[in-house]
Amino acid sequence: MKATARAHPNIALVKYWGKRDEALVLPHQSSLSLTLAPLQVTTTVEFGAASETVEINGHVAKGSERERVTSLLATVRSEAQRTLGPARVVSRGDFPASAGLASSAAAFAALAVAGRAAAGLAPDARRASILARQGSGSACRSVEGGFCEWQRGSAADGSDSFAVQRFGPGHWPGFRMVVAIVSRAEKDVKSRDGMRQTVETSPYYPAWCADAESEIARARAFIAGRDLEGLGALCERNAWRMHASALAADPPLCYLLPETLRLIQQVRELRQKGTPVWFTLDAGPNPVLLTDVAHELSAEALCLAAGATEVVRCGPGSDAALVEDALF
Ligand code: PMV
């Protein structure tokens, strides 16, 4: 009745931005990401507790934060088809304190894997991915390691909308993603609301969606050939297009800060001097640089010189997995 899992976060190379079903968290387009080590979240779930409690990074979760966890566990209970009782959940991440890095993908992937095991359900990456998706869309891509593709699916119940691993972490061990923290401020508009606003009001949104599936096929080919230049250029283009669709919303959504643009400018300059470095950007101001192991220290130095307050160097991470060390 008790299980513990750990999972890594992921960063999308071809991004998801916009839901066709908000309640089930079903996207308008497929997306492709890399699961990142060494950052990780560990979560222990035990059913049969005295009352339902959720503790995240040392604080008791309340409101919508608690609600997202308890509703995911309600799905676990209905799949297990037996009375499991209230759950105690304790979750801890090793992310830099309040960094601008979303830990939710790792957290919900770890919760899905631990919750299913604690309920006595057999390991099943597809079901765990569908479950993690309910907590946060991008979390479905953290159930497996390496390069994972979240297939948008078309079924109304979301049963065909889950992530699959395309290339394991060993396929391209020298690939690196360097996260630059330029701001730790909470963003004004959360992804969930920003997506809705973009879907409903941006005239560029249909164009953003139209290109997604072929963009993924192209990214897959670059990853297959370990073509950093091809993948880097594609990622920059994809990030700009996602931000362009958000900027064209009404009211407009701008997630970029002057520090973001300064860093991006320096990435271009370093690249012009011959260093293989590109960037991507989620819905926030913190760029993530793409490079290889031979140039990750140059990429880190660039970030620090451009004003980043913290830099995290990451490589391909492994599957979410059950571990022995319970948190209680
Ligand atoms: O899964 P969410 O709701 O945190 O949304 C993630 C959206 C982006 O990070 C901007 C893109 C992506 O595909 O991860």
mmCIF file of C-alpha atoms and ligand atoms in Angstrom:
data_model
loop_
_atom_site.group_PDB
_atom_site.id
_atom_site.type_symbol
_atom_site.label_atom_id
_atom_site.label_comp_id
_atom_site.label_asym_id
_atom_site.label_seq_id
_atom_site.Cartn_x
_atom_site.Cartn_y
_atom_site.Cartn_z
ATOM 1 C CA MET A 1 0.000 0.000 0.000
ATOM 2 C CA LYS A 2 3.080 2.256 -0.001
ATOM 3 C CA ALA A 3 5.326 3.055 -2.968
ATOM 4 C CA THR A 4 7.965 5.645 -3.867
ATOM 5 C CA ALA A 5 8.959 6.856 -7.329
ATOM 6 C CA ARG A 6 11.343 9.418 -8.734
ATOM 7 C CA ALA A 7 11.049 11.231 -12.048
ATOM 8 C CA HIS A 8 12.956 13.853 -14.000
ATOM 9 C CA PRO A 9 11.514 17.014 -15.592
ATOM 10 C CA ASN A 10 11.466 17.487 -19.362
ATOM 11 C CA ILE A 11 11.870 20.408 -21.744
ATOM 12 C CA ALA A 12 9.949 20.435 -25.014
ATOM 13 C CA LEU A 13 11.926 20.764 -28.247
ATOM 14 C CA VAL A 14 8.667 20.925 -30.248
ATOM 15 C CA LYS A 15 6.152 22.504 -27.910
ATOM 16 C CA TYR A 16 2.578 21.989 -26.797
ATOM 17 C CA TRP A 17 0.553 25.174 -26.485
ATOM 18 C CA GLY A 18 -3.224 24.893 -26.383
ATOM 19 C CA LYS A 19 -5.827 22.384 -25.248
ATOM 20 C CA ARG A 20 -8.744 20.996 -27.198
ATOM 21 C CA ASP A 21 -10.213 19.625 -23.928
ATOM 22 C CA GLU A 22 -9.313 21.436 -20.712
ATOM 23 C CA ALA A 23 -10.825 18.935 -18.277
ATOM 24 C CA LEU A 24 -9.018 15.928 -19.767
ATOM 25 C CA VAL A 25 -5.916 17.962 -20.710
ATOM 26 C CA LEU A 26 -5.967 17.026 -24.391
ATOM 27 C CA PRO A 27 -3.698 19.094 -26.658
ATOM 28 C CA HIS A 28 -4.326 20.525 -30.098
ATOM 29 C CA GLN A 29 -0.916 19.311 -31.265
ATOM 30 C CA SER A 30 1.684 16.642 -30.563
ATOM 31 C CA SER A 31 4.937 17.640 -28.850
ATOM 32 C CA LEU A 32 8.440 16.244 -28.403
ATOM 33 C CA SER A 33 10.756 16.674 -25.422
ATOM 34 C CA LEU A 34 13.914 15.522 -23.691
ATOM 35 C CA THR A 35 13.698 14.132 -20.148
ATOM 36 C CA LEU A 36 16.435 15.864 -18.149
ATOM 37 C CA ALA A 37 18.886 14.559 -15.555
ATOM 38 C CA PRO A 38 20.047 15.252 -12.890
ATOM 39 C CA LEU A 39 17.055 17.286 -11.600
ATOM 40 C CA GLN A 40 14.424 15.042 -10.050
ATOM 41 C CA VAL A 41 11.364 14.787 -7.835
ATOM 42 C CA THR A 42 10.746 11.898 -5.412
ATOM 43 C CA THR A 43 7.220 11.073 -4.245
ATOM 44 C CA THR A 44 5.909 8.540 -1.732
ATOM 45 C CA VAL A 45 2.234 7.515 -1.742
ATOM 46 C CA GLU A 46 0.560 5.378 0.909
ATOM 47 C CA PHE A 47 -3.096 4.386 0.846
ATOM 48 C CA GLY A 48 -4.938 3.516 4.052
ATOM 49 C CA ALA A 49 -3.829 6.635 5.950
ATOM 50 C CA ALA A 50 -5.975 8.222 8.672
ATOM 51 C CA SER A 51 -6.830 11.177 6.414
ATOM 52 C CA GLU A 52 -5.873 12.438 2.947
ATOM 53 C CA THR A 53 -2.777 14.644 3.260
ATOM 54 C CA VAL A 54 -0.462 16.102 0.619
ATOM 55 C CA GLU A 55 2.935 17.534 1.538
ATOM 56 C CA ILE A 56 5.080 19.170 -1.143
ATOM 57 C CA ASN A 57 8.625 20.334 -0.409
ATOM 58 C CA GLY A 58 7.911 20.572 3.314
ATOM 59 C CA HIS A 59 4.587 22.429 3.182
ATOM 60 C CA VAL A 60 1.029 21.115 3.375
ATOM 61 C CA ALA A 61 -0.607 21.603 -0.034
ATOM 62 C CA LYS A 62 -3.931 23.425 -0.124
ATOM 63 C CA GLY A 63 -6.436 24.662 -2.698
ATOM 64 C CA SER A 64 -5.833 23.880 -6.343
ATOM 65 C CA GLU A 65 -2.344 22.457 -5.661
ATOM 66 C CA ARG A 66 -3.886 19.782 -3.376
ATOM 67 C CA GLU A 67 -6.884 19.329 -5.665
ATOM 68 C CA ARG A 68 -4.695 18.352 -8.662
ATOM 69 C CA VAL A 69 -3.041 15.619 -6.574
ATOM 70 C CA THR A 70 -6.230 14.258 -5.010
ATOM 71 C CA SER A 71 -8.100 14.162 -8.325
ATOM 72 C CA LEU A 72 -5.237 12.191 -9.917
ATOM 73 C CA LEU A 73 -5.421 9.716 -7.003
ATOM 74 C CA ALA A 74 -9.194 9.445 -7.482
ATOM 75 C CA THR A 75 -8.480 8.130 -10.999
ATOM 76 C CA VAL A 76 -5.996 5.615 -9.532
ATOM 77 C CA ARG A 77 -8.703 4.399 -7.125
ATOM 78 C CA SER A 78 -11.233 3.919 -9.883
ATOM 79 C CA GLU A 79 -8.704 1.983 -11.980
ATOM 80 C CA ALA A 80 -7.767 -0.231 -9.017
ATOM 81 C CA GLN A 81 -11.455 -0.970 -8.401
ATOM 82 C CA ARG A 82 -11.061 -1.524 -4.701
ATOM 83 C CA THR A 83 -11.326 0.453 -1.528
ATOM 84 C CA LEU A 84 -7.934 1.938 -0.808
ATOM 85 C CA GLY A 85 -8.767 4.531 1.832
ATOM 86 C CA PRO A 86 -7.302 8.027 2.165
ATOM 87 C CA ALA A 87 -3.772 8.622 0.852
ATOM 88 C CA ARG A 88 -0.758 10.240 2.418
ATOM 89 C CA VAL A 89 1.468 11.869 -0.224
ATOM 90 C CA VAL A 90 4.895 13.357 0.410
ATOM 91 C CA SER A 91 6.856 14.855 -2.471
ATOM 92 C CA ARG A 92 10.282 16.453 -2.601
ATOM 93 C CA GLY A 93 12.229 17.966 -5.488
ATOM 94 C CA ASP A 94 15.918 18.783 -5.701
ATOM 95 C CA PHE A 95 15.315 21.791 -7.948
ATOM 96 C CA PRO A 96 17.133 24.999 -7.063
ATOM 97 C CA ALA A 97 14.943 26.881 -4.561
ATOM 98 C CA SER A 98 12.049 28.627 -6.293
ATOM 99 C CA ALA A 99 13.904 28.483 -9.615
ATOM 100 C CA GLY A 100 12.058 29.438 -12.731
ATOM 101 C CA LEU A 101 11.995 25.770 -13.668
ATOM 102 C CA ALA A 102 8.663 23.997 -13.692
ATOM 103 C CA SER A 103 8.977 20.952 -11.457
ATOM 104 C CA SER A 104 5.344 19.952 -12.072
ATOM 105 C CA ALA A 105 6.154 17.581 -14.959
ATOM 106 C CA ALA A 106 8.522 15.547 -12.765
ATOM 107 C CA ALA A 107 6.173 15.777 -9.776
ATOM 108 C CA PHE A 108 3.094 14.445 -11.580
ATOM 109 C CA ALA A 109 5.065 11.714 -13.355
ATOM 110 C CA ALA A 110 6.481 10.540 -9.997
ATOM 111 C CA LEU A 111 3.000 10.749 -8.431
ATOM 112 C CA ALA A 112 1.438 8.695 -11.241
ATOM 113 C CA VAL A 113 4.062 5.939 -11.024
ATOM 114 C CA ALA A 114 4.079 5.807 -7.195
ATOM 115 C CA GLY A 115 0.262 6.099 -6.925
ATOM 116 C CA ARG A 116 -0.346 3.223 -9.344
ATOM 117 C CA ALA A 117 2.178 0.980 -7.558
ATOM 118 C CA ALA A 118 0.780 1.840 -4.111
ATOM 119 C CA ALA A 119 -2.669 0.827 -5.408
ATOM 120 C CA GLY A 120 -1.306 -2.550 -6.520
ATOM 121 C CA LEU A 121 -1.580 -1.772 -10.254
ATOM 122 C CA ALA A 122 0.988 -3.397 -12.540
ATOM 123 C CA PRO A 123 3.603 -1.083 -14.118
ATOM 124 C CA ASP A 124 2.282 0.312 -17.400
ATOM 125 C CA ALA A 125 4.040 3.280 -19.008
ATOM 126 C CA ARG A 126 1.082 4.163 -21.215
ATOM 127 C CA ARG A 127 -1.427 4.237 -18.345
ATOM 128 C CA ALA A 128 1.017 6.145 -16.146
ATOM 129 C CA SER A 129 1.519 8.698 -18.931
ATOM 130 C CA ILE A 130 -2.246 9.198 -19.338
ATOM 131 C CA LEU A 131 -2.574 9.595 -15.581
ATOM 132 C CA ALA A 132 0.325 12.074 -15.302
ATOM 133 C CA ARG A 133 -1.234 14.082 -18.163
ATOM 134 C CA GLN A 134 -4.249 14.826 -15.943
ATOM 135 C CA GLY A 135 -2.013 16.621 -13.434
ATOM 136 C CA SER A 136 -0.108 18.693 -15.989
ATOM 137 C CA GLY A 137 -0.032 18.058 -19.728
ATOM 138 C CA SER A 138 3.737 18.062 -20.106
ATOM 139 C CA ALA A 139 4.055 15.542 -17.216
ATOM 140 C CA CYS A 140 2.998 12.730 -19.549
ATOM 141 C CA ARG A 141 6.390 13.157 -21.278
ATOM 142 C CA SER A 142 8.348 12.550 -18.010
ATOM 143 C CA VAL A 143 7.193 8.965 -17.467
ATOM 144 C CA GLU A 144 9.869 7.721 -19.838
ATOM 145 C CA GLY A 145 13.441 8.862 -20.323
ATOM 146 C CA GLY A 146 15.257 10.199 -23.357
ATOM 147 C CA PHE A 147 13.372 11.825 -26.227
ATOM 148 C CA CYS A 148 9.609 11.372 -25.831
ATOM 149 C CA GLU A 149 6.723 12.272 -28.077
ATOM 150 C CA TRP A 150 3.281 13.143 -26.722
ATOM 151 C CA GLN A 151 0.882 12.030 -29.442
ATOM 152 C CA ARG A 152 -2.116 14.327 -29.453
ATOM 153 C CA GLY A 153 -4.551 11.482 -30.223
ATOM 154 C CA SER A 154 -8.095 11.952 -31.430
ATOM 155 C CA ALA A 155 -10.287 9.928 -29.037
ATOM 156 C CA ALA A 156 -12.732 12.057 -27.029
ATOM 157 C CA ASP A 157 -11.848 10.242 -23.786
ATOM 158 C CA GLY A 158 -8.096 10.886 -24.164
ATOM 159 C CA SER A 159 -7.215 7.186 -24.235
ATOM 160 C CA ASP A 160 -4.860 7.704 -27.206
ATOM 161 C CA SER A 161 -3.228 10.894 -25.918
ATOM 162 C CA PHE A 162 -0.029 9.821 -24.144
ATOM 163 C CA ALA A 163 3.731 10.022 -24.566
ATOM 164 C CA VAL A 164 5.979 7.363 -26.047
ATOM 165 C CA GLN A 165 9.751 7.156 -25.967
ATOM 166 C CA ARG A 166 11.303 7.666 -29.421
ATOM 167 C CA PHE A 167 14.979 7.492 -28.439
ATOM 168 C CA GLY A 168 16.343 6.311 -25.085
ATOM 169 C CA PRO A 169 18.784 8.426 -23.026
ATOM 170 C CA GLY A 170 21.710 6.402 -24.414
ATOM 171 C CA HIS A 171 20.969 7.424 -28.008
ATOM 172 C CA TRP A 172 22.656 10.821 -27.705
ATOM 173 C CA PRO A 173 24.530 10.925 -24.383
ATOM 174 C CA GLY A 174 26.545 13.994 -25.401
ATOM 175 C CA PHE A 175 23.469 16.190 -25.967
ATOM 176 C CA ARG A 176 23.122 18.937 -23.354
ATOM 177 C CA MET A 177 20.466 21.424 -22.263
ATOM 178 C CA VAL A 178 21.641 24.327 -20.124
ATOM 179 C CA VAL A 179 18.896 26.081 -18.152
ATOM 180 C CA ALA A 180 19.508 29.788 -17.507
ATOM 181 C CA ILE A 181 17.513 31.358 -14.679
ATOM 182 C CA VAL A 182 17.143 35.080 -15.428
ATOM 183 C CA SER A 183 14.016 35.581 -13.312
ATOM 184 C CA ARG A 184 12.348 33.708 -10.476
ATOM 185 C CA ALA A 185 9.236 35.849 -10.432
ATOM 186 C CA GLU A 186 5.900 34.051 -10.716
ATOM 187 C CA LYS A 187 4.589 34.654 -14.223
ATOM 188 C CA ASP A 188 1.599 36.996 -14.517
ATOM 189 C CA VAL A 189 -0.412 34.576 -16.645
ATOM 190 C CA LYS A 190 -0.142 30.863 -15.893
ATOM 191 C CA SER A 191 0.328 28.464 -18.837
ATOM 192 C CA ARG A 192 -3.198 27.117 -18.444
ATOM 193 C CA ASP A 193 -4.754 30.605 -18.845
ATOM 194 C CA GLY A 194 -2.231 31.749 -21.445
ATOM 195 C CA MET A 195 -3.021 28.740 -23.611
ATOM 196 C CA ARG A 196 -6.756 29.362 -23.413
ATOM 197 C CA GLN A 197 -6.298 33.035 -24.278
ATOM 198 C CA THR A 198 -4.103 32.127 -27.257
ATOM 199 C CA VAL A 199 -6.471 29.428 -28.570
ATOM 200 C CA GLU A 200 -9.483 31.728 -28.294
ATOM 201 C CA THR A 201 -8.088 35.022 -29.564
ATOM 202 C CA SER A 202 -4.822 34.647 -31.513
ATOM 203 C CA PRO A 203 -5.254 34.804 -35.308
ATOM 204 C CA TYR A 204 -1.888 33.014 -35.549
ATOM 205 C CA TYR A 205 -3.006 30.002 -33.521
ATOM 206 C CA PRO A 206 -4.257 27.873 -36.476
ATOM 207 C CA ALA A 207 -0.920 28.380 -38.256
ATOM 208 C CA TRP A 208 0.978 27.334 -35.120
ATOM 209 C CA CYS A 209 -1.063 24.102 -34.932
ATOM 210 C CA ALA A 210 -0.934 23.351 -38.653
ATOM 211 C CA ASP A 211 2.838 22.924 -38.648
ATOM 212 C CA ALA A 212 3.213 20.873 -35.463
ATOM 213 C CA GLU A 213 3.005 17.298 -36.732
ATOM 214 C CA SER A 214 5.448 17.821 -39.604
ATOM 215 C CA GLU A 215 7.774 19.756 -37.271
ATOM 216 C CA ILE A 216 7.902 16.681 -35.038
ATOM 217 C CA ALA A 217 8.771 14.411 -37.959
ATOM 218 C CA ARG A 218 11.628 16.765 -38.874
ATOM 219 C CA ALA A 219 12.862 16.935 -35.256
ATOM 220 C CA ARG A 220 12.779 13.142 -35.025
ATOM 221 C CA ALA A 221 14.980 12.873 -38.118
ATOM 222 C CA PHE A 222 17.516 15.354 -36.688
ATOM 223 C CA ILE A 223 17.613 13.434 -33.385
ATOM 224 C CA ALA A 224 18.017 10.116 -35.238
ATOM 225 C CA GLY A 225 21.073 11.564 -36.998
ATOM 226 C CA ARG A 226 22.339 13.398 -33.876
ATOM 227 C CA ASP A 227 22.267 16.559 -35.984
ATOM 228 C CA LEU A 228 22.679 19.334 -33.410
ATOM 229 C CA GLU A 229 22.683 22.143 -35.964
ATOM 230 C CA GLY A 230 19.448 20.957 -37.583
ATOM 231 C CA LEU A 231 17.726 20.333 -34.249
ATOM 232 C CA GLY A 232 18.958 23.605 -32.744
ATOM 233 C CA ALA A 233 17.619 25.712 -35.616
ATOM 234 C CA LEU A 234 14.294 23.850 -35.515
ATOM 235 C CA CYS A 235 13.949 24.389 -31.739
ATOM 236 C CA GLU A 236 14.598 28.122 -31.957
ATOM 237 C CA ARG A 237 12.047 28.452 -34.757
ATOM 238 C CA ASN A 238 9.482 26.414 -32.818
ATOM 239 C CA ALA A 239 9.919 28.481 -29.654
ATOM 240 C CA TRP A 240 9.602 31.760 -31.584
ATOM 241 C CA ARG A 241 6.433 30.528 -33.281
ATOM 242 C CA MET A 242 4.846 29.531 -29.962
ATOM 243 C CA HIS A 243 5.674 32.953 -28.518
ATOM 244 C CA ALA A 244 4.458 34.669 -31.700
ATOM 245 C CA SER A 245 1.068 32.970 -31.361
ATOM 246 C CA ALA A 246 0.890 34.111 -27.713
ATOM 247 C CA LEU A 247 2.012 37.668 -28.552
ATOM 248 C CA ALA A 248 -0.815 37.893 -31.089
ATOM 249 C CA ALA A 249 -3.465 37.004 -28.459
ATOM 250 C CA ASP A 250 -5.881 39.677 -27.248
ATOM 251 C CA PRO A 251 -4.788 40.931 -24.757
ATOM 252 C CA PRO A 252 -1.243 40.023 -25.846
ATOM 253 C CA LEU A 253 0.877 37.609 -23.829
ATOM 254 C CA CYS A 254 4.535 38.478 -23.523
ATOM 255 C CA TYR A 255 6.589 36.062 -21.427
ATOM 256 C CA LEU A 256 9.932 37.591 -22.418
ATOM 257 C CA LEU A 257 12.018 39.996 -20.342
ATOM 258 C CA PRO A 258 14.842 42.289 -21.480
ATOM 259 C CA GLU A 259 17.259 39.781 -19.850
ATOM 260 C CA THR A 260 15.794 37.011 -22.029
ATOM 261 C CA LEU A 261 16.457 38.947 -25.239
ATOM 262 C CA ARG A 262 19.938 39.946 -24.108
ATOM 263 C CA LEU A 263 20.833 36.307 -23.499
ATOM 264 C CA ILE A 264 19.343 35.203 -26.831
ATOM 265 C CA GLN A 265 21.379 37.886 -28.604
ATOM 266 C CA GLN A 266 24.556 36.551 -27.001
ATOM 267 C CA VAL A 267 23.661 32.989 -28.015
ATOM 268 C CA ARG A 268 23.539 34.208 -31.621
ATOM 269 C CA GLU A 269 26.863 36.009 -31.302
ATOM 270 C CA LEU A 270 28.599 32.994 -29.769
ATOM 271 C CA ARG A 271 27.178 30.795 -32.506
ATOM 272 C CA GLN A 272 28.452 33.172 -35.182
ATOM 273 C CA LYS A 273 31.919 32.720 -33.680
ATOM 274 C CA GLY A 274 31.600 28.955 -34.189
ATOM 275 C CA THR A 275 30.228 27.552 -30.917
ATOM 276 C CA PRO A 276 27.308 25.154 -31.498
ATOM 277 C CA VAL A 277 24.651 26.655 -29.213
ATOM 278 C CA TRP A 278 20.938 27.309 -29.731
ATOM 279 C CA PHE A 279 18.036 28.098 -27.384
ATOM 280 C CA THR A 280 14.463 27.215 -26.635
ATOM 281 C CA LEU A 281 11.963 29.021 -24.388
ATOM 282 C CA ASP A 282 8.921 27.757 -22.504
ATOM 283 C CA ALA A 283 6.130 30.079 -21.394
ATOM 284 C CA GLY A 284 8.477 32.115 -19.231
ATOM 285 C CA PRO A 285 11.579 34.297 -19.426
ATOM 286 C CA ASN A 286 14.242 31.628 -18.775
ATOM 287 C CA PRO A 287 16.030 30.383 -21.910
ATOM 288 C CA VAL A 288 17.263 26.791 -22.147
ATOM 289 C CA LEU A 289 20.347 26.391 -24.327
ATOM 290 C CA LEU A 290 20.960 23.390 -26.569
ATOM 291 C CA THR A 291 24.546 22.319 -27.063
ATOM 292 C CA ASP A 292 26.864 19.324 -26.676
ATOM 293 C CA VAL A 293 29.071 18.079 -23.869
ATOM 294 C CA ALA A 294 32.168 19.702 -25.377
ATOM 295 C CA HIS A 295 30.560 23.157 -25.236
ATOM 296 C CA GLU A 296 28.348 23.054 -22.125
ATOM 297 C CA LEU A 297 30.842 25.031 -20.047
ATOM 298 C CA SER A 298 30.994 27.766 -22.730
ATOM 299 C CA ALA A 299 27.180 27.810 -22.730
ATOM 300 C CA GLU A 300 27.142 28.095 -18.938
ATOM 301 C CA ALA A 301 29.706 30.915 -19.010
ATOM 302 C CA LEU A 302 27.611 32.764 -21.601
ATOM 303 C CA CYS A 303 24.521 32.509 -19.379
ATOM 304 C CA LEU A 304 26.340 33.833 -16.314
ATOM 305 C CA ALA A 305 27.955 36.671 -18.302
ATOM 306 C CA ALA A 306 24.542 37.623 -19.705
ATOM 307 C CA GLY A 307 23.119 38.024 -16.199
ATOM 308 C CA ALA A 308 21.632 34.622 -15.329
ATOM 309 C CA THR A 309 21.532 34.220 -11.549
ATOM 310 C CA GLU A 310 21.659 30.442 -11.726
ATOM 311 C CA VAL A 311 22.528 27.898 -14.399
ATOM 312 C CA VAL A 312 21.701 24.178 -14.417
ATOM 313 C CA ARG A 313 23.524 21.875 -16.842
ATOM 314 C CA CYS A 314 21.400 18.885 -17.850
ATOM 315 C CA GLY A 315 21.739 15.787 -20.012
ATOM 316 C CA PRO A 316 19.363 13.018 -21.091
ATOM 317 C CA GLY A 317 17.508 11.516 -18.114
ATOM 318 C CA SER A 318 16.059 8.055 -17.531
ATOM 319 C CA ASP A 319 12.544 6.666 -17.036
ATOM 320 C CA ALA A 320 10.481 7.502 -13.968
ATOM 321 C CA ALA A 321 11.123 4.559 -11.660
ATOM 322 C CA LEU A 322 10.110 2.987 -8.374
ATOM 323 C CA VAL A 323 12.782 3.363 -5.702
ATOM 324 C CA GLU A 324 13.308 1.911 -2.220
ATOM 325 C CA ASP A 325 13.876 5.086 -0.198
ATOM 326 C CA ALA A 326 10.428 6.107 1.054
ATOM 327 C CA LEU A 327 10.034 9.703 2.290
ATOM 328 C CA PHE A 328 8.124 8.526 5.420
HETATM 329 O O1 PMV B 1 2.104 21.071 -19.047
HETATM 330 P P1 PMV B 1 1.927 22.506 -18.767
HETATM 331 O O2 PMV B 1 0.523 22.839 -18.465
HETATM 332 O O3 PMV B 1 2.890 22.961 -17.709
HETATM 333 O O4 PMV B 1 2.300 23.342 -20.098
HETATM 334 C C1 PMV B 1 3.569 23.314 -20.675
HETATM 335 C C2 PMV B 1 3.676 24.239 -21.822
HETATM 336 C C3 PMV B 1 5.075 24.517 -22.319
HETATM 337 O O5 PMV B 1 6.024 24.261 -21.313
HETATM 338 C C4 PMV B 1 5.169 25.983 -22.698
HETATM 339 C C5 PMV B 1 5.420 23.705 -23.567
HETATM 340 C C6 PMV B 1 5.661 22.241 -23.380
HETATM 341 O O6 PMV B 1 5.345 21.500 -24.333
HETATM 342 O O7 PMV B 1 6.180 21.810 -22.331
#
